Amino acid sequence: MEKTLFVSDIHLSYLKPEITKYFLGFLKTLAGQAQYLYILGDLFDYWVGDEEIKKPGASAIIKSLKEVSENGTDIFFLHGNRDFLLGEKFADAAGLKIINEETPVNLYDNHYLVMHGDTLCTDDVDYQKFRTKVHDKNWQNCFLAKPIEERHQFARYARATSEKNKAVKNAEIMDVNNSTVCNMFRKYNFRTLIHGHTHRPAHHTLTIDGVLCNRYVLPDWDAGGGYLQCDPTGCQIIFL
Ligand code: LP5
Ligand code: MN
């Protein structure tokens, strides 16, 4: 049967070889049997530039993604807050297509909107300020011009600061803002939103302007992993 798989927040890192192993297994078996695979951000724990494609950790993933795409699964990727610097060199090597941060998708006579999910967390004002800064093209060009080891140092510092901040942040702030979600449904006039980032996997139903809508939140792979499968009969979150 035709099917499409959605994953996010895999957070691949050489420090977590077991996640790499699970994800490679997922690509080889389940993803290889799908028509389309959508990776909705945070494939890597962090990404500091496409020079990294030659590093052993990344090259095993790239090789496997390329095999899946050459065997007939179309792969799409959108940026997360950890890998917003992943670029076209990676995309070429892995045989995937980088799509917009808000992408409407038509599948099996249904309209979906896919996103990473970080832009829905508008109560997290500190994060949104940080995001605006690092999404600035000048900032990115400056950052990418630095030596790779210096970029790693920045990324490690940013990761440690983020973990420290999260430990004292109110959990509510780190979830989506309901009116931001409603406005997203209105902006694109669709029925189903699929995103990750919050690490709160769930299927939410909500009524917006009298219309029943769905919001699927994808599981992260630090907590075991999983994916959303959509086919002509509907969508289902599957935990691994
Ligand atoms: O990622 P996660 O789940 O821990 O938390 C996110 C938000 N944090 C981030 C930061 C990333 O984890 C950092 C890794 C990105 C590396 C990319 C490449 C290199 C860039 C180097 C930049 C210097 O996205 C966190 C949210 C949480 O999701 C829930 O939604 O709360 O946001 C924060 O913690 C906000 C902090 O205020 C920002 C933390 C980084 C501060 C580093 C300062 C360095 C100077 C930057 C100058 C532009
Ligand atoms: Mn994220």
JSON list of N, CA, C and O in Angstrom, two decimals, residues 8 40-41 78-79 100-103 113-120 184 188 190 193-197 218:
[
{"chain": "A", "resi": 8, "resn": "SER", "atom": "N", "xyz": [11.20, 13.27, 12.94]},
{"chain": "A", "resi": 8, "resn": "SER", "atom": "CA", "xyz": [11.93, 14.50, 13.30]},
{"chain": "A", "resi": 8, "resn": "SER", "atom": "C", "xyz": [12.70, 14.22, 14.58]},
{"chain": "A", "resi": 8, "resn": "SER", "atom": "O", "xyz": [12.53, 13.16, 15.20]},
{"chain": "A", "resi": 40, "resn": "LEU", "atom": "N", "xyz": [11.47, 16.16, 9.40]},
{"chain": "A", "resi": 40, "resn": "LEU", "atom": "CA", "xyz": [11.01, 17.51, 9.77]},
{"chain": "A", "resi": 40, "resn": "LEU", "atom": "C", "xyz": [11.94, 18.17, 10.80]},
{"chain": "A", "resi": 40, "resn": "LEU", "atom": "O", "xyz": [11.49, 18.66, 11.84]},
{"chain": "A", "resi": 41, "resn": "GLY", "atom": "N", "xyz": [13.23, 18.13, 10.53]},
{"chain": "A", "resi": 41, "resn": "GLY", "atom": "CA", "xyz": [14.18, 18.90, 11.33]},
{"chain": "A", "resi": 41, "resn": "GLY", "atom": "C", "xyz": [14.81, 18.17, 12.49]},
{"chain": "A", "resi": 41, "resn": "GLY", "atom": "O", "xyz": [14.29, 17.17, 12.98]},
{"chain": "A", "resi": 78, "resn": "LEU", "atom": "N", "xyz": [13.20, 19.44, 6.13]},
{"chain": "A", "resi": 78, "resn": "LEU", "atom": "CA", "xyz": [13.13, 20.87, 6.48]},
{"chain": "A", "resi": 78, "resn": "LEU", "atom": "C", "xyz": [13.94, 21.10, 7.75]},
{"chain": "A", "resi": 78, "resn": "LEU", "atom": "O", "xyz": [14.14, 20.19, 8.55]},
{"chain": "A", "resi": 79, "resn": "HIS", "atom": "N", "xyz": [14.42, 22.34, 7.90]},
{"chain": "A", "resi": 79, "resn": "HIS", "atom": "CA", "xyz": [15.37, 22.64, 8.96]},
{"chain": "A", "resi": 79, "resn": "HIS", "atom": "C", "xyz": [14.74, 22.67, 10.35]},
{"chain": "A", "resi": 79, "resn": "HIS", "atom": "O", "xyz": [13.63, 23.17, 10.53]},
{"chain": "A", "resi": 100, "resn": "ASN", "atom": "N", "xyz": [10.68, 24.26, 2.29]},
{"chain": "A", "resi": 100, "resn": "ASN", "atom": "CA", "xyz": [10.41, 25.45, 3.09]},
{"chain": "A", "resi": 100, "resn": "ASN", "atom": "C", "xyz": [10.03, 25.13, 4.54]},
{"chain": "A", "resi": 100, "resn": "ASN", "atom": "O", "xyz": [9.48, 24.07, 4.79]},
{"chain": "A", "resi": 101, "resn": "GLU", "atom": "N", "xyz": [10.28, 26.07, 5.45]},
{"chain": "A", "resi": 101, "resn": "GLU", "atom": "CA", "xyz": [9.99, 25.78, 6.88]},
{"chain": "A", "resi": 101, "resn": "GLU", "atom": "C", "xyz": [8.50, 25.59, 7.17]},
{"chain": "A", "resi": 101, "resn": "GLU", "atom": "O", "xyz": [8.14, 25.01, 8.19]},
{"chain": "A", "resi": 102, "resn": "GLU", "atom": "N", "xyz": [7.63, 26.09, 6.27]},
{"chain": "A", "resi": 102, "resn": "GLU", "atom": "CA", "xyz": [6.18, 25.79, 6.36]},
{"chain": "A", "resi": 102, "resn": "GLU", "atom": "C", "xyz": [5.79, 25.27, 4.98]},
{"chain": "A", "resi": 102, "resn": "GLU", "atom": "O", "xyz": [5.73, 26.04, 4.02]},
{"chain": "A", "resi": 103, "resn": "THR", "atom": "N", "xyz": [5.59, 23.96, 4.87]},
{"chain": "A", "resi": 103, "resn": "THR", "atom": "CA", "xyz": [5.30, 23.41, 3.54]},
{"chain": "A", "resi": 103, "resn": "THR", "atom": "C", "xyz": [3.95, 22.68, 3.51]},
{"chain": "A", "resi": 103, "resn": "THR", "atom": "O", "xyz": [3.76, 21.71, 4.23]},
{"chain": "A", "resi": 113, "resn": "LEU", "atom": "N", "xyz": [0.06, 20.30, 6.56]},
{"chain": "A", "resi": 113, "resn": "LEU", "atom": "CA", "xyz": [1.12, 21.30, 6.62]},
{"chain": "A", "resi": 113, "resn": "LEU", "atom": "C", "xyz": [2.22, 20.72, 7.48]},
{"chain": "A", "resi": 113, "resn": "LEU", "atom": "O", "xyz": [1.94, 20.23, 8.59]},
{"chain": "A", "resi": 114, "resn": "VAL", "atom": "N", "xyz": [3.46, 20.74, 6.98]},
{"chain": "A", "resi": 114, "resn": "VAL", "atom": "CA", "xyz": [4.58, 20.22, 7.77]},
{"chain": "A", "resi": 114, "resn": "VAL", "atom": "C", "xyz": [5.49, 21.36, 8.21]},
{"chain": "A", "resi": 114, "resn": "VAL", "atom": "O", "xyz": [5.72, 22.31, 7.46]},
{"chain": "A", "resi": 115, "resn": "MET", "atom": "N", "xyz": [5.98, 21.24, 9.43]},
{"chain": "A", "resi": 115, "resn": "MET", "atom": "CA", "xyz": [6.87, 22.27, 10.02]},
{"chain": "A", "resi": 115, "resn": "MET", "atom": "C", "xyz": [7.80, 21.57, 11.00]},
{"chain": "A", "resi": 115, "resn": "MET", "atom": "O", "xyz": [7.53, 20.44, 11.40]},
{"chain": "A", "resi": 116, "resn": "HIS", "atom": "N", "xyz": [8.84, 22.29, 11.47]},
{"chain": "A", "resi": 116, "resn": "HIS", "atom": "CA", "xyz": [9.62, 21.70, 12.56]},
{"chain": "A", "resi": 116, "resn": "HIS", "atom": "C", "xyz": [8.85, 21.83, 13.88]},
{"chain": "A", "resi": 116, "resn": "HIS", "atom": "O", "xyz": [8.79, 20.88, 14.67]},
{"chain": "A", "resi": 117, "resn": "GLY", "atom": "N", "xyz": [8.29, 23.02, 14.12]},
{"chain": "A", "resi": 117, "resn": "GLY", "atom": "CA", "xyz": [7.48, 23.21, 15.33]},
{"chain": "A", "resi": 117, "resn": "GLY", "atom": "C", "xyz": [8.02, 24.30, 16.24]},
{"chain": "A", "resi": 117, "resn": "GLY", "atom": "O", "xyz": [7.28, 24.83, 17.08]},
{"chain": "A", "resi": 118, "resn": "ASP", "atom": "N", "xyz": [9.29, 24.67, 16.08]},
{"chain": "A", "resi": 118, "resn": "ASP", "atom": "CA", "xyz": [9.87, 25.68, 16.99]},
{"chain": "A", "resi": 118, "resn": "ASP", "atom": "C", "xyz": [9.19, 27.04, 16.83]},
{"chain": "A", "resi": 118, "resn": "ASP", "atom": "O", "xyz": [9.03, 27.78, 17.80]},
{"chain": "A", "resi": 119, "resn": "THR", "atom": "N", "xyz": [8.74, 27.36, 15.62]},
{"chain": "A", "resi": 119, "resn": "THR", "atom": "CA", "xyz": [8.12, 28.69, 15.40]},
{"chain": "A", "resi": 119, "resn": "THR", "atom": "C", "xyz": [6.72, 28.77, 16.02]},
{"chain": "A", "resi": 119, "resn": "THR", "atom": "O", "xyz": [6.14, 29.84, 16.08]},
{"chain": "A", "resi": 120, "resn": "LEU", "atom": "N", "xyz": [6.19, 27.61, 16.45]},
{"chain": "A", "resi": 120, "resn": "LEU", "atom": "CA", "xyz": [4.87, 27.62, 17.10]},
{"chain": "A", "resi": 120, "resn": "LEU", "atom": "C", "xyz": [4.99, 27.93, 18.60]},
{"chain": "A", "resi": 120, "resn": "LEU", "atom": "O", "xyz": [4.00, 28.21, 19.26]},
{"chain": "A", "resi": 184, "resn": "MET", "atom": "N", "xyz": [-1.98, 29.42, 12.24]},
{"chain": "A", "resi": 184, "resn": "MET", "atom": "CA", "xyz": [-1.30, 28.64, 11.20]},
{"chain": "A", "resi": 184, "resn": "MET", "atom": "C", "xyz": [-2.34, 27.87, 10.36]},
{"chain": "A", "resi": 184, "resn": "MET", "atom": "O", "xyz": [-2.25, 27.82, 9.14]},
{"chain": "A", "resi": 188, "resn": "TYR", "atom": "N", "xyz": [-3.09, 28.72, 6.10]},
{"chain": "A", "resi": 188, "resn": "TYR", "atom": "CA", "xyz": [-2.97, 27.79, 4.96]},
{"chain": "A", "resi": 188, "resn": "TYR", "atom": "C", "xyz": [-4.27, 27.07, 4.62]},
{"chain": "A", "resi": 188, "resn": "TYR", "atom": "O", "xyz": [-4.32, 26.31, 3.65]},
{"chain": "A", "resi": 190, "resn": "PHE", "atom": "N", "xyz": [-5.94, 24.40, 5.92]},
{"chain": "A", "resi": 190, "resn": "PHE", "atom": "CA", "xyz": [-5.76, 22.95, 5.80]},
{"chain": "A", "resi": 190, "resn": "PHE", "atom": "C", "xyz": [-6.29, 22.30, 7.07]},
{"chain": "A", "resi": 190, "resn": "PHE", "atom": "O", "xyz": [-6.65, 23.00, 8.03]},
{"chain": "A", "resi": 193, "resn": "LEU", "atom": "N", "xyz": [-1.95, 19.35, 10.73]},
{"chain": "A", "resi": 193, "resn": "LEU", "atom": "CA", "xyz": [-0.61, 19.91, 10.93]},
{"chain": "A", "resi": 193, "resn": "LEU", "atom": "C", "xyz": [0.29, 18.82, 11.50]},
{"chain": "A", "resi": 193, "resn": "LEU", "atom": "O", "xyz": [-0.13, 18.09, 12.42]},
{"chain": "A", "resi": 194, "resn": "ILE", "atom": "N", "xyz": [1.48, 18.69, 10.94]},
{"chain": "A", "resi": 194, "resn": "ILE", "atom": "CA", "xyz": [2.44, 17.69, 11.44]},
{"chain": "A", "resi": 194, "resn": "ILE", "atom": "C", "xyz": [3.73, 18.42, 11.81]},
{"chain": "A", "resi": 194, "resn": "ILE", "atom": "O", "xyz": [4.28, 19.16, 10.99]},
{"chain": "A", "resi": 195, "resn": "HIS", "atom": "N", "xyz": [4.17, 18.23, 13.04]},
{"chain": "A", "resi": 195, "resn": "HIS", "atom": "CA", "xyz": [5.43, 18.86, 13.46]},
{"chain": "A", "resi": 195, "resn": "HIS", "atom": "C", "xyz": [6.08, 18.06, 14.58]},
{"chain": "A", "resi": 195, "resn": "HIS", "atom": "O", "xyz": [5.48, 17.14, 15.16]},
{"chain": "A", "resi": 196, "resn": "GLY", "atom": "N", "xyz": [7.32, 18.44, 14.90]},
{"chain": "A", "resi": 196, "resn": "GLY", "atom": "CA", "xyz": [8.05, 17.81, 16.00]},
{"chain": "A", "resi": 196, "resn": "GLY", "atom": "C", "xyz": [8.45, 18.87, 17.00]},
{"chain": "A", "resi": 196, "resn": "GLY", "atom": "O", "xyz": [7.66, 19.73, 17.36]},
{"chain": "A", "resi": 197, "resn": "HIS", "atom": "N", "xyz": [9.69, 18.82, 17.43]},
{"chain": "A", "resi": 197, "resn": "HIS", "atom": "CA", "xyz": [10.37, 19.80, 18.29]},
{"chain": "A", "resi": 197, "resn": "HIS", "atom": "C", "xyz": [10.01, 19.74, 19.77]},
{"chain": "A", "resi": 197, "resn": "HIS", "atom": "O", "xyz": [10.89, 19.85, 20.61]},
{"chain": "A", "resi": 218, "resn": "LEU", "atom": "N", "xyz": [5.37, 14.68, 16.48]},
{"chain": "A", "resi": 218, "resn": "LEU", "atom": "CA", "xyz": [6.23, 13.51, 16.26]},
{"chain": "A", "resi": 218, "resn": "LEU", "atom": "C", "xyz": [7.08, 13.20, 17.50]},
{"chain": "A", "resi": 218, "resn": "LEU", "atom": "O", "xyz": [7.47, 14.11, 18.23]}
]
